[in-house]
Short mmCIF file of C-alpha atoms and ligand atoms in Angstrom, two decimals:
data_model
loop_
_atom_site.label_atom_id
_atom_site.label_comp_id
_atom_site.label_asym_id
_atom_site.label_seq_id
_atom_site.Cartn_x
_atom_site.Cartn_y
_atom_site.Cartn_z
CA MET A 1 123.13 109.07 9.96
CA PRO A 2 123.24 109.08 6.13
CA LYS A 3 126.71 109.50 4.70
CA PHE A 4 125.88 112.24 2.25
CA GLN A 5 123.45 115.13 2.62
CA ARG A 6 122.32 117.71 0.10
CA VAL A 7 124.34 120.91 -0.15
CA LYS A 8 122.61 123.70 1.77
CA GLY A 9 120.23 125.70 -0.43
CA MET A 10 120.03 122.98 -3.12
CA ARG A 11 116.87 120.98 -3.71
CA ASP A 12 115.84 117.63 -5.13
CA PHE A 13 112.62 117.48 -7.12
CA LEU A 14 110.80 114.21 -6.39
CA PRO A 15 108.31 113.05 -9.06
CA SER A 16 105.31 115.13 -7.95
CA GLU A 17 107.42 118.31 -7.59
CA ALA A 18 109.29 117.65 -10.83
CA SER A 19 106.01 117.22 -12.71
CA LYS A 20 104.73 120.57 -11.37
CA LEU A 21 107.94 122.29 -12.41
CA ARG A 22 107.77 120.74 -15.88
CA HIS A 23 104.11 121.71 -16.17
CA VAL A 24 105.00 125.37 -15.54
CA GLU A 25 107.98 125.09 -17.88
CA ALA A 26 105.80 123.61 -20.63
CA ALA A 27 103.46 126.60 -20.36
CA THR A 28 106.39 129.00 -20.78
CA ARG A 29 107.47 127.11 -23.91
CA GLU A 30 103.98 127.35 -25.31
CA ILE A 31 103.90 131.10 -24.65
CA ALA A 32 107.32 131.39 -26.32
CA SER A 33 106.03 129.83 -29.51
CA LEU A 34 102.72 131.73 -29.40
CA PHE A 35 104.71 134.99 -29.28
CA GLY A 36 107.26 133.95 -31.93
CA PHE A 37 110.29 133.39 -29.67
CA GLU A 38 113.02 130.94 -30.61
CA GLU A 39 114.85 128.96 -27.97
CA ILE A 40 118.57 129.23 -27.34
CA VAL A 41 120.62 127.25 -24.84
CA THR A 42 123.58 128.97 -23.19
CA PRO A 43 126.15 127.60 -20.71
CA ILE A 44 125.66 127.60 -16.94
CA VAL A 45 129.31 128.64 -16.45
CA GLU A 46 130.24 132.07 -17.82
CA ARG A 47 133.14 134.46 -17.36
CA TYR A 48 132.94 136.37 -14.11
CA ASP A 49 133.55 139.73 -15.76
CA LEU A 50 130.68 139.20 -18.23
CA LEU A 51 128.22 138.38 -15.45
CA THR A 52 129.29 141.29 -13.27
CA ALA A 53 129.67 143.96 -15.95
CA LYS A 54 126.27 145.54 -15.31
CA SER A 55 124.45 143.25 -12.93
CA GLY A 56 124.68 145.40 -9.83
CA GLU A 57 126.11 144.95 -6.34
CA GLU A 58 123.27 142.82 -5.00
CA ILE A 59 123.68 139.99 -7.52
CA LYS A 60 127.46 140.40 -7.65
CA SER A 61 127.80 139.70 -3.95
CA ARG A 62 125.73 136.52 -4.27
CA MET A 63 127.43 134.77 -7.14
CA TYR A 64 129.03 131.32 -7.06
CA VAL A 65 132.52 132.32 -8.24
CA PHE A 66 135.57 130.11 -8.73
CA ASN A 67 138.71 129.67 -10.80
CA ASP A 68 138.54 126.76 -13.24
CA LEU A 69 141.51 124.42 -13.64
CA GLY A 70 142.86 126.69 -16.37
CA GLY A 71 142.91 129.57 -13.91
CA ARG A 72 139.98 131.44 -15.51
CA ARG A 73 137.75 133.39 -13.19
CA VAL A 74 134.27 132.00 -13.87
CA ALA A 75 130.88 131.91 -12.16
CA LEU A 76 127.58 130.05 -12.27
CA ARG A 77 125.07 132.23 -14.11
CA PRO A 78 122.79 134.22 -11.78
CA GLU A 79 120.56 135.23 -14.73
CA PHE A 80 120.23 134.69 -18.50
CA THR A 81 120.33 138.27 -19.77
CA ALA A 82 124.13 138.69 -19.75
CA SER A 83 124.62 135.43 -21.72
CA VAL A 84 121.98 136.33 -24.30
CA ALA A 85 123.43 139.84 -24.70
CA ARG A 86 126.89 138.27 -25.17
CA LEU A 87 125.47 136.25 -28.07
CA MET A 88 123.92 139.38 -29.56
CA ALA A 89 127.34 141.03 -29.49
CA THR A 90 128.99 138.01 -31.16
CA SER A 91 127.35 135.07 -33.01
CA LEU A 92 123.95 136.72 -33.49
CA ARG A 93 125.35 140.14 -34.30
CA ASN A 94 124.31 140.11 -37.95
CA GLU A 95 120.92 138.42 -37.58
CA PRO A 96 118.02 140.48 -38.91
CA LYS A 97 116.16 142.35 -36.17
CA PRO A 98 113.96 142.10 -34.28
CA LEU A 99 115.15 138.93 -32.66
CA ARG A 100 113.04 137.17 -30.04
CA LEU A 101 114.97 134.72 -27.89
CA PHE A 102 113.69 132.35 -25.22
CA SER A 103 115.68 130.35 -22.65
CA THR A 104 114.84 128.24 -19.66
CA GLY A 105 116.97 126.48 -17.07
CA THR A 106 118.64 126.83 -13.70
CA LEU A 107 120.28 129.90 -12.21
CA TYR A 108 122.44 130.24 -9.11
CA ARG A 109 122.44 132.94 -6.42
CA TYR A 110 123.85 132.53 -2.94
CA ASP A 111 120.67 133.91 -1.32
CA GLU A 112 119.72 133.04 2.26
CA PRO A 113 117.40 130.04 1.73
CA GLN A 114 113.81 130.86 2.72
CA PHE A 115 110.29 130.67 1.32
CA GLY A 116 110.58 131.23 -2.44
CA ARG A 117 114.27 132.08 -2.30
CA TYR A 118 116.63 129.32 -3.37
CA ARG A 119 120.29 129.05 -4.31
CA GLU A 120 119.40 127.06 -7.40
CA PHE A 121 116.19 128.15 -9.09
CA TRP A 122 114.47 128.11 -12.47
CA GLN A 123 113.55 130.91 -14.84
CA SER A 124 111.89 131.25 -18.21
CA ASN A 125 113.59 134.16 -19.93
CA PHE A 126 112.34 136.18 -22.89
CA GLU A 127 114.37 138.88 -24.68
CA ILE A 128 113.46 141.03 -27.69
CA PHE A 129 116.40 142.69 -29.49
CA GLY A 130 116.34 145.44 -32.07
CA SER A 131 113.26 147.52 -31.26
CA ASP A 132 113.19 150.68 -29.17
CA ARG A 133 109.46 151.13 -29.72
CA PRO A 134 106.84 150.92 -26.97
CA GLU A 135 105.07 148.00 -28.66
CA ALA A 136 108.11 145.83 -27.87
CA ASP A 137 107.78 146.73 -24.17
CA THR A 138 104.04 146.03 -24.33
CA ASP A 139 104.70 142.64 -25.94
CA ILE A 140 106.83 141.62 -22.96
CA LEU A 141 104.12 142.75 -20.51
CA SER A 142 101.51 141.00 -22.61
CA LEU A 143 103.28 137.62 -22.72
CA THR A 144 103.82 137.80 -18.99
CA SER A 145 100.14 138.46 -18.41
CA ASP A 146 99.17 135.59 -20.75
CA LEU A 147 101.57 133.20 -19.03
CA MET A 148 100.09 133.91 -15.59
CA GLN A 149 96.56 133.52 -16.93
CA LYS A 150 97.39 130.35 -18.82
CA LEU A 151 98.81 128.76 -15.69
CA GLY A 152 95.80 129.81 -13.63
CA VAL A 153 97.47 132.34 -11.29
CA LYS A 154 94.21 133.86 -10.08
CA ARG A 155 95.23 137.14 -8.52
CA PHE A 156 98.31 138.94 -9.78
CA TRP A 157 99.33 142.39 -10.91
CA LEU A 158 102.22 144.06 -12.68
CA LYS A 159 104.14 146.74 -10.78
CA ILE A 160 105.52 149.08 -13.41
CA GLY A 161 107.99 151.96 -13.35
CA HIS A 162 110.68 153.51 -15.52
CA VAL A 163 114.32 153.95 -14.44
CA GLY A 164 114.55 157.04 -16.65
CA ILE A 165 112.34 158.93 -14.19
CA LEU A 166 114.81 158.67 -11.30
CA ARG A 167 117.98 158.56 -13.38
CA GLY A 168 116.73 161.57 -15.38
CA LEU A 169 116.38 163.66 -12.24
CA LEU A 170 119.75 162.52 -10.85
CA THR A 171 121.53 163.08 -14.19
CA GLU A 172 120.16 166.61 -14.43
CA GLU A 173 121.38 167.13 -10.86
CA ASP A 174 124.88 166.15 -12.10
CA VAL A 175 125.05 162.86 -10.20
CA GLU A 176 127.41 160.38 -11.90
CA GLU A 177 126.00 157.03 -13.07
CA GLN A 178 127.94 154.99 -10.49
CA GLN A 179 126.62 157.18 -7.68
CA GLN A 180 123.11 157.02 -9.13
CA ASN A 181 123.36 153.25 -8.74
CA GLU A 182 123.97 153.69 -5.01
CA VAL A 183 120.80 155.77 -4.63
CA LEU A 184 118.77 153.32 -6.72
CA GLN A 185 120.03 150.35 -4.69
CA LEU A 186 118.70 151.98 -1.52
CA MET A 187 115.39 152.58 -3.25
CA ASP A 188 115.28 149.00 -4.51
CA SER A 189 115.44 147.85 -0.89
CA LYS A 190 112.79 150.49 0.02
CA ARG A 191 115.14 152.48 2.27
CA TRP A 192 113.60 155.75 1.19
CA GLU A 193 115.08 157.94 3.94
CA ASN A 194 118.58 156.58 3.29
CA ALA A 195 118.12 157.16 -0.44
CA LEU A 196 117.21 160.81 0.21
CA GLN A 197 120.22 161.26 2.50
CA LYS A 198 122.49 159.69 -0.09
CA ALA A 199 121.08 161.96 -2.82
CA GLU A 200 121.62 164.98 -0.58
CA SER A 201 125.21 163.93 0.14
CA LEU A 202 125.81 163.64 -3.62
CA GLY A 203 124.84 167.28 -4.08
CA VAL A 204 121.21 167.00 -5.22
CA SER A 205 119.58 170.44 -4.76
CA ALA A 206 116.80 171.19 -2.26
CA ASP A 207 114.32 171.32 -5.15
CA GLY A 208 115.56 167.94 -6.36
CA ILE A 209 115.16 166.40 -2.90
CA SER A 210 111.67 167.80 -2.54
CA ALA A 211 110.72 166.46 -6.00
CA LEU A 212 112.09 163.03 -5.00
CA LYS A 213 110.06 163.11 -1.77
CA ARG A 214 106.88 163.78 -3.72
CA ILE A 215 107.70 161.04 -6.22
CA PHE A 216 108.26 158.61 -3.34
CA ARG A 217 104.65 159.13 -2.22
CA ILE A 218 102.76 158.36 -5.42
CA GLU A 219 101.63 155.03 -6.85
CA GLY A 220 98.34 153.63 -8.07
CA LYS A 221 96.14 151.85 -10.53
CA ASP A 222 95.23 154.95 -12.49
CA GLY A 223 98.46 154.95 -14.48
CA ARG A 224 97.58 157.91 -16.67
CA LYS A 225 96.91 160.14 -13.65
CA ILE A 226 100.04 158.97 -11.80
CA LEU A 227 102.20 159.74 -14.83
CA GLN A 228 100.52 163.11 -15.35
CA ASP A 229 101.33 163.95 -11.69
CA THR A 230 104.88 162.67 -12.17
CA LYS A 231 105.40 164.99 -15.14
CA THR A 232 104.10 167.95 -13.14
CA MET A 233 106.32 167.17 -10.15
CA LEU A 234 109.39 166.76 -12.38
CA LYS A 235 108.63 169.50 -14.90
CA ASP A 236 112.10 171.03 -14.46
CA TYR A 237 113.79 167.73 -15.37
CA SER A 238 113.27 167.16 -19.08
CA ILE A 239 114.92 163.69 -19.21
CA ALA A 240 112.65 162.49 -16.41
CA VAL A 241 109.59 163.94 -18.21
CA SER A 242 110.43 162.11 -21.45
CA ALA A 243 110.82 158.89 -19.45
CA ALA A 244 107.32 159.40 -18.01
CA GLU A 245 106.03 160.09 -21.55
CA ASN A 246 107.60 156.87 -22.81
CA LEU A 247 105.84 154.97 -20.02
CA GLU A 248 102.57 156.70 -20.95
CA GLN A 249 102.91 155.37 -24.50
CA ILE A 250 103.56 151.83 -23.26
CA LEU A 251 100.55 152.02 -20.92
CA ASP A 252 98.28 153.44 -23.60
CA LEU A 253 99.12 150.53 -25.87
CA TYR A 254 98.62 148.12 -23.00
CA ILE A 255 95.21 149.56 -22.13
CA GLN A 256 93.99 150.09 -25.70
CA GLY A 257 95.28 146.66 -26.72
CA LYS A 258 93.20 145.15 -23.87
CA ILE A 259 96.23 143.16 -22.70
CA GLY A 260 94.59 142.21 -19.46
CA ALA A 261 96.51 142.04 -16.21
CA GLU A 262 95.94 144.66 -13.57
CA MET A 263 98.82 147.05 -13.03
CA ILE A 264 100.12 149.51 -10.50
CA ILE A 265 102.26 152.40 -11.63
CA GLU A 266 105.05 153.27 -9.24
CA PRO A 267 107.41 156.06 -10.41
CA ARG A 268 109.76 155.46 -7.42
CA PHE A 269 110.20 151.81 -8.40
CA ALA A 270 113.86 150.73 -8.84
CA ARG A 271 115.28 147.28 -9.59
CA GLY A 272 118.59 145.81 -8.39
CA LEU A 273 119.99 145.17 -11.88
CA GLU A 274 122.00 148.10 -13.22
CA TYR A 275 121.60 147.58 -16.95
CA TYR A 276 118.03 148.85 -17.20
CA THR A 277 117.50 152.06 -19.16
CA GLY A 278 113.71 152.25 -19.55
CA MET A 279 110.46 150.60 -18.43
CA ILE A 280 110.91 148.15 -15.54
CA PHE A 281 108.35 145.84 -13.96
CA GLU A 282 107.68 142.97 -11.60
CA VAL A 283 104.87 140.41 -11.26
CA LEU A 284 103.29 140.25 -7.81
CA VAL A 285 100.61 138.24 -6.00
CA PRO A 286 98.89 139.17 -2.70
CA GLU A 287 99.89 135.92 -0.97
CA MET A 288 103.66 136.53 -1.29
CA ASP A 289 105.97 139.49 -0.79
CA ILE A 290 108.44 138.31 -3.43
CA SER A 291 108.06 138.73 -7.18
CA LEU A 292 107.09 135.94 -9.59
CA GLY A 293 108.90 137.67 -12.42
CA GLY A 294 110.75 140.82 -13.35
CA GLY A 295 112.14 142.59 -16.35
CA GLY A 296 112.55 145.75 -18.30
CA ARG A 297 114.30 147.63 -21.09
CA TYR A 298 118.08 147.72 -21.38
CA ASP A 299 119.25 149.55 -24.51
CA LYS A 300 123.00 149.80 -23.79
CA LEU A 301 124.12 146.33 -22.73
CA VAL A 302 124.81 144.75 -26.13
CA GLU A 303 126.89 147.77 -27.13
CA MET A 304 128.76 147.60 -23.83
CA PHE A 305 129.63 143.98 -24.65
CA GLY A 306 131.19 145.14 -27.94
CA GLY A 307 128.14 144.65 -30.19
CA GLU A 308 126.19 147.05 -32.39
CA PRO A 309 123.96 149.55 -30.56
CA THR A 310 120.92 147.29 -29.99
CA PRO A 311 117.83 148.29 -28.03
CA ALA A 312 116.46 145.42 -25.93
CA VAL A 313 113.65 144.56 -23.58
CA GLY A 314 112.96 141.35 -21.68
CA VAL A 315 111.60 139.49 -18.70
CA ALA A 316 112.42 136.46 -16.56
CA HIS A 317 109.75 134.50 -14.69
CA GLY A 318 110.66 132.49 -11.59
CA LEU A 319 109.22 129.01 -12.23
CA ASP A 320 109.61 127.91 -8.60
CA ARG A 321 107.78 130.96 -7.36
CA ILE A 322 104.97 130.54 -9.88
CA SER A 323 104.52 126.96 -8.59
CA LEU A 324 104.43 128.28 -5.03
CA ALA A 325 101.86 130.94 -5.94
CA LEU A 326 99.63 128.33 -7.57
CA GLU A 327 99.78 126.26 -4.40
CA GLU A 328 99.15 129.29 -2.15
CA GLN A 329 96.14 130.27 -4.24
CA GLY A 330 94.81 126.70 -4.31
CA GLY A 331 95.27 126.59 -8.08
CA LEU A 332 95.06 123.19 -9.70
CA PHE A 333 98.02 121.66 -11.41
CA GLU A 334 96.48 119.91 -14.33
CA VAL A 335 99.02 117.21 -14.98
CA SER A 336 96.93 115.42 -17.53
CA LYS A 337 98.08 112.08 -18.71
CA GLN A 338 96.09 109.01 -19.58
CA LEU A 339 98.00 106.25 -17.87
CA VAL A 340 97.35 102.69 -18.95
CA PHE A 341 98.61 99.82 -16.79
CA ILE A 342 99.22 96.48 -18.49
CA ILE A 343 98.97 93.36 -16.36
CA PRO A 344 100.07 89.99 -17.77
CA ILE A 345 98.44 87.18 -15.81
CA CYS A 346 101.33 84.71 -16.34
CA ASP A 347 104.72 84.43 -18.01
CA GLU A 348 103.27 82.77 -21.13
CA VAL A 349 101.61 86.02 -22.18
CA LEU A 350 104.51 88.36 -21.37
CA HIS A 351 105.39 88.67 -25.04
CA LYS A 352 101.79 89.70 -25.80
CA ALA A 353 101.86 92.26 -22.97
CA LEU A 354 105.00 93.81 -24.42
CA GLU A 355 103.41 93.88 -27.85
CA VAL A 356 100.26 95.61 -26.57
CA ALA A 357 102.36 98.11 -24.59
CA LYS A 358 104.35 98.97 -27.71
CA GLN A 359 101.18 99.38 -29.76
CA LEU A 360 99.53 101.69 -27.21
CA ARG A 361 102.67 103.82 -26.80
CA LYS A 362 102.72 104.21 -30.56
CA GLU A 363 99.18 105.54 -30.29
CA GLY A 364 100.43 108.11 -27.75
CA TYR A 365 99.28 106.56 -24.46
CA ASN A 366 101.49 106.55 -21.40
CA VAL A 367 101.90 102.91 -20.56
CA ASN A 368 103.19 101.24 -17.44
CA MET A 369 103.58 97.49 -17.20
CA GLU A 370 103.58 95.09 -14.29
CA ILE A 371 107.21 93.93 -14.07
CA MET A 372 107.27 92.37 -10.59
CA GLY A 373 105.37 89.18 -11.43
CA ARG A 374 102.66 90.04 -8.88
CA SER A 375 99.12 88.67 -8.80
CA VAL A 376 96.43 90.53 -10.75
CA SER A 377 94.86 91.95 -7.57
CA ARG A 378 98.20 93.23 -6.22
CA ALA A 379 99.07 94.70 -9.61
CA LEU A 380 95.64 96.41 -9.75
CA GLN A 381 96.22 97.93 -6.31
CA ASP A 382 99.54 99.28 -7.53
CA ALA A 383 97.93 100.68 -10.70
CA GLU A 384 95.32 102.51 -8.60
CA LYS A 385 98.00 103.88 -6.30
CA ARG A 386 99.79 105.29 -9.33
CA GLU A 387 96.55 106.89 -10.47
CA ALA A 388 96.37 104.94 -13.71
CA ASN A 389 93.16 105.45 -15.69
CA PHE A 390 92.91 101.96 -17.18
CA ALA A 391 94.26 98.47 -16.64
CA VAL A 392 94.60 96.07 -19.52
CA ILE A 393 94.64 92.50 -18.15
CA ILE A 394 96.11 89.92 -20.47
CA GLY A 395 95.57 86.18 -19.96
CA PRO A 396 96.16 83.09 -22.16
CA ARG A 397 92.47 82.43 -22.82
CA GLU A 398 91.82 86.02 -23.88
CA VAL A 399 94.94 86.06 -26.06
CA ALA A 400 93.80 82.90 -27.81
CA GLU A 401 90.58 84.73 -28.69
CA GLY A 402 92.40 87.90 -29.74
CA LYS A 403 90.94 89.79 -26.79
CA VAL A 404 92.04 91.54 -23.55
CA MET A 405 90.21 92.57 -20.39
CA LEU A 406 89.91 96.37 -20.18
CA ARG A 407 89.25 97.73 -16.70
CA ASN A 408 88.30 101.34 -16.07
CA LEU A 409 90.05 102.11 -12.78
CA THR A 410 87.75 105.02 -11.96
CA THR A 411 84.42 103.21 -12.38
CA ARG A 412 85.95 99.76 -11.73
CA GLN A 413 83.91 98.35 -14.62
CA GLN A 414 85.57 95.87 -16.89
CA ASN A 415 84.80 94.08 -20.12
CA LEU A 416 86.42 91.98 -22.79
CA VAL A 417 87.44 93.95 -25.84
CA ASP A 418 88.94 92.99 -29.17
CA LEU A 419 92.68 93.66 -29.23
CA GLN A 420 92.26 95.48 -32.53
CA GLU A 421 89.75 97.86 -30.97
CA LEU A 422 91.68 98.56 -27.77
CA PRO A 423 93.13 101.99 -28.71
CA ALA A 424 89.73 103.18 -29.92
CA MET A 425 88.02 101.84 -26.77
CA LEU A 426 90.47 103.79 -24.55
CA LEU A 427 89.63 106.94 -26.48
CA LYS A 428 85.88 106.44 -26.00
CA LYS A 429 86.05 105.88 -22.24
P1 HAM B 501 115.35 139.22 -11.51
O1 HAM B 501 114.29 140.14 -10.99
O2 HAM B 501 116.65 139.20 -10.81
O3 HAM B 501 115.52 139.56 -13.03
O4 HAM B 501 114.79 137.73 -11.50
C1 HAM B 501 113.58 137.39 -12.16
C2 HAM B 501 112.78 136.39 -11.35
O5 HAM B 501 113.58 135.26 -11.00
C3 HAM B 501 112.30 136.91 -10.00
O6 HAM B 501 111.14 137.71 -10.15
C4 HAM B 501 112.03 135.62 -9.27
O7 HAM B 501 110.75 135.09 -9.63
C5 HAM B 501 113.11 134.71 -9.77
N1 HAM B 501 114.19 134.64 -8.77
C6 HAM B 501 115.20 135.49 -8.59
N2 HAM B 501 116.00 135.10 -7.57
C7 HAM B 501 115.45 133.94 -7.09
C8 HAM B 501 115.80 133.03 -6.03
N3 HAM B 501 116.87 133.20 -5.27
N4 HAM B 501 114.98 131.96 -5.82
C9 HAM B 501 113.89 131.76 -6.59
N5 HAM B 501 113.52 132.58 -7.60
C10 HAM B 501 114.29 133.65 -7.85
C11 HAM B 501 116.41 138.95 -13.87
O8 HAM B 501 116.95 137.89 -13.63
C12 HAM B 501 116.57 139.65 -15.20
N6 HAM B 501 117.60 138.93 -15.96
C13 HAM B 501 115.25 139.69 -15.93
C14 HAM B 501 115.34 140.31 -17.28
C15 HAM B 501 115.36 139.67 -18.49
N7 HAM B 501 115.42 141.63 -17.54
C16 HAM B 501 115.49 141.82 -18.85
N8 HAM B 501 115.48 140.63 -19.43
#
């Protein structure tokens, strides 16, 4: 029995898993720079009251909370948004807007471990601050669509809604914000009947309940029609109608701008986080019933944290779940590296082997060297097992002639090449 085991819900990433994770992460970084986002790094430990201010009951009940040795109540971050909004209210307060900020790293939620649900997981997080215009919302949808396509997620769609539709109706029915949250939480977990009962108990009128029931039944790909129907059903609730109009503008831009990904409009859609004030969305694939990403507009959070009124919209993608989706869909992880394996035949040429390794690394090749003193055939077996592309075999006679033996490990052909020409020869092969 081993002495120490992993903590439940935590994972180790062995080399092949770690390289997949880093491959997905690298794609998110590339998207960040393609869309003009700058990276920031924030701490994993934050104040408990910051993280719970507007996160919602669901996340709140699943946080890793503790008192540090100074007696401060702190928690491991369950998401990035609160930390980034804290910065907007403090250090970044006076930066010219818009500001596009990217982060990536681990998050912690005490979820019940199961397929795609971990207690430590990875996100790439994108936030745009300073614009309340629909093109900012569309930008977030667009980068999400590009990321999925770039990584080769074959079938995915965006489920899109707008919290203003439901909150608008409830506000005009005089339901307080805190009580609205209770209704929305039930809707987030798709307990439609319970949500209706709750709304009724909070004093929503018979007309309001019947409008909600109708809203609960509509969703579809034809976004313009769905939103037209939504406006008709909610015509007596002007806040809800303007929310639907705002979503129409975002969709129009998305369609006219030929952004790409398929989408489903769902006016009843609610998300667990309480800070959202506008468009909300999730990324879904047919093979899984959990989202690969989620986000939306939250125009009040920075102000709530003591900053200037700052409109904001963002998204977080679950890197672990994207990896899982790629595996489920049989997508290829293209972990492309040209690996060169250097094999010194005897100790006398070790110095030359080190020299060649240094030279090739300088040229940008990934180089591994035989360091166990094994025979050439054993070292070649090892190189093949490690999926190296080439072996460079170095012996005293070859060195004396200024040459090395270059072996292509795919075709198994080998020939003597001039040491000077080695980098160029690797390129040609
Ligand atoms: P969220 O929907 O809570 O949103 O999380 C975003 C993504 O993180 C999910 O779609 C999922 O892929 C991944 N995720 C969440 N929980 C887990 C878990 N236990 N295991 C594995 N993956 C998980 C947010 O976090 C918001 N901060 C997004 C946002 C940014 N909204 C505006 N800006």
